[in-house]
PDB file of C-alpha atoms in Angstrom:
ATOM      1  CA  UNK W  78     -12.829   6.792  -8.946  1.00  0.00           C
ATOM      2  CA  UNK W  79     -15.132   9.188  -7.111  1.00  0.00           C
ATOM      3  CA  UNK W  80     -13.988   7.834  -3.558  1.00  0.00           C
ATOM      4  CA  UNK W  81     -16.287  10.057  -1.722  1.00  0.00           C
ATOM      5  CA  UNK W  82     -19.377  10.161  -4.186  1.00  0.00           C
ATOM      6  CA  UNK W  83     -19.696  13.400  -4.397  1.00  0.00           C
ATOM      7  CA  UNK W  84     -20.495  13.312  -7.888  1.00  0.00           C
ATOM      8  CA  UNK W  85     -17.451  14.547  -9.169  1.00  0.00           C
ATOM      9  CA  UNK W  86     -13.774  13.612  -9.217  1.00  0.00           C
ATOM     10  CA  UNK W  87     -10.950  16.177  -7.396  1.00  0.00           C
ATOM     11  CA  UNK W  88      -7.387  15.874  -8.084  1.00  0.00           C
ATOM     12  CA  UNK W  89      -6.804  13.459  -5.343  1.00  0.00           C
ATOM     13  CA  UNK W  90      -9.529  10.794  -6.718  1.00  0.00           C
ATOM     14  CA  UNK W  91      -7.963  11.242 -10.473  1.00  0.00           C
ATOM     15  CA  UNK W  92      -5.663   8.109 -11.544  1.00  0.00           C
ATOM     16  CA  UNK W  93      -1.559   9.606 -11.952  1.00  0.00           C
ATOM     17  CA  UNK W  94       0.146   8.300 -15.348  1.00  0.00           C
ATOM     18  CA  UNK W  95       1.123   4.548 -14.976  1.00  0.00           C
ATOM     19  CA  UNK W  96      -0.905   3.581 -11.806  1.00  0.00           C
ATOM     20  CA  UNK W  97      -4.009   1.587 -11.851  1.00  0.00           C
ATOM     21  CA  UNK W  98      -6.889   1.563  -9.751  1.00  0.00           C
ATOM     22  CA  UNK W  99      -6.709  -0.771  -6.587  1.00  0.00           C
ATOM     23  CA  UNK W 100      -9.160  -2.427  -5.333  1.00  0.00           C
ATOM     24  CA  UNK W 101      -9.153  -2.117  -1.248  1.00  0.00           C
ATOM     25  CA  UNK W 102      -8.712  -6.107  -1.161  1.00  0.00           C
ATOM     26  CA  UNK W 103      -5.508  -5.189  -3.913  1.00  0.00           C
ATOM     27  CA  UNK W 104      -4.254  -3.007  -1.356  1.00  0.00           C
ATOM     28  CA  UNK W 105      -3.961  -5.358   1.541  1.00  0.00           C
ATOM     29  CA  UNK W 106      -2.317  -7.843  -0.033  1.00  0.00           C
ATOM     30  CA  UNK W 107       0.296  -4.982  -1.428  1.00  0.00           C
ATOM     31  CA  UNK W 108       0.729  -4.162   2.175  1.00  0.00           C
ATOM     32  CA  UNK W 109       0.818  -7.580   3.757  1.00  0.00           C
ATOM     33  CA  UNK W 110       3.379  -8.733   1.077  1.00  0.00           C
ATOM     34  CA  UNK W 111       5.458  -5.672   2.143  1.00  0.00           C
ATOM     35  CA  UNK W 112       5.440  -6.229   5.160  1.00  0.00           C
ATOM     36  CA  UNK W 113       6.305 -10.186   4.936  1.00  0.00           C
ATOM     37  CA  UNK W 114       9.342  -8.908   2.539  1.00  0.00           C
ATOM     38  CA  UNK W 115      10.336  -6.416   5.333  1.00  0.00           C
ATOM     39  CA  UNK W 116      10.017  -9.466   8.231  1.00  0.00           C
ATOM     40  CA  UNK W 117      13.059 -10.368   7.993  1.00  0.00           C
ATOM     41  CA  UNK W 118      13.056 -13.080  10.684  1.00  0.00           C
ATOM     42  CA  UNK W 119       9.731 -14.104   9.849  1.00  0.00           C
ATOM     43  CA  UNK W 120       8.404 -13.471  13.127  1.00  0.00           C
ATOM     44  CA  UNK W 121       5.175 -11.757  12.231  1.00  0.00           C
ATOM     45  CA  UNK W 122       6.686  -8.373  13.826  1.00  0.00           C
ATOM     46  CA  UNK W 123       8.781  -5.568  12.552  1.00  0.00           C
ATOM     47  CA  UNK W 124      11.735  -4.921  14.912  1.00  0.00           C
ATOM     48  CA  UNK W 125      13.933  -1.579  14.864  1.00  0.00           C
ATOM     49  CA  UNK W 126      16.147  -3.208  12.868  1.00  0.00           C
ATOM     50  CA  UNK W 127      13.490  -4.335  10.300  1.00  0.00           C
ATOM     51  CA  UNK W 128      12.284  -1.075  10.293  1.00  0.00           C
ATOM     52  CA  UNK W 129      14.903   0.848   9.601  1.00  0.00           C
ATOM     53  CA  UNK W 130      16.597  -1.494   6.682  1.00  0.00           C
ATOM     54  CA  UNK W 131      15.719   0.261   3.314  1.00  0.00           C
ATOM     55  CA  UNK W 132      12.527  -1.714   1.583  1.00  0.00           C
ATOM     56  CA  UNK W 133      13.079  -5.242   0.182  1.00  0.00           C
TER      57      UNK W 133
END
């Protein structure tokens, strides 16, 4: 929780209601599998029309 170790815990290191902790490898994969879901094509990029379709 105390991202920066500075021995204490702000309002931006404090958990909100009904999220857990992630680890860093936890958030890759969230991203990656976002961004696979938003590939539409499957091409490994995101074109302008991937990018501006609402989220999959």
């Amino acid at each position: 929780m105390d991202r920066n170790r500075d021995g204490r815990i702000d309002a931006h290191e404090w958990p909100r209601p009904g999220r857990r902790a992630l680890t860093l490898a936890q958030h890759h994969r969230h991203l990656a599998a976002a961004f696979h879901r938003q590939d539409i094509d499957g091409d490994g990029f995101l074109d302008l029309t991937e990018l501006t379709a609402p989220p999959r």
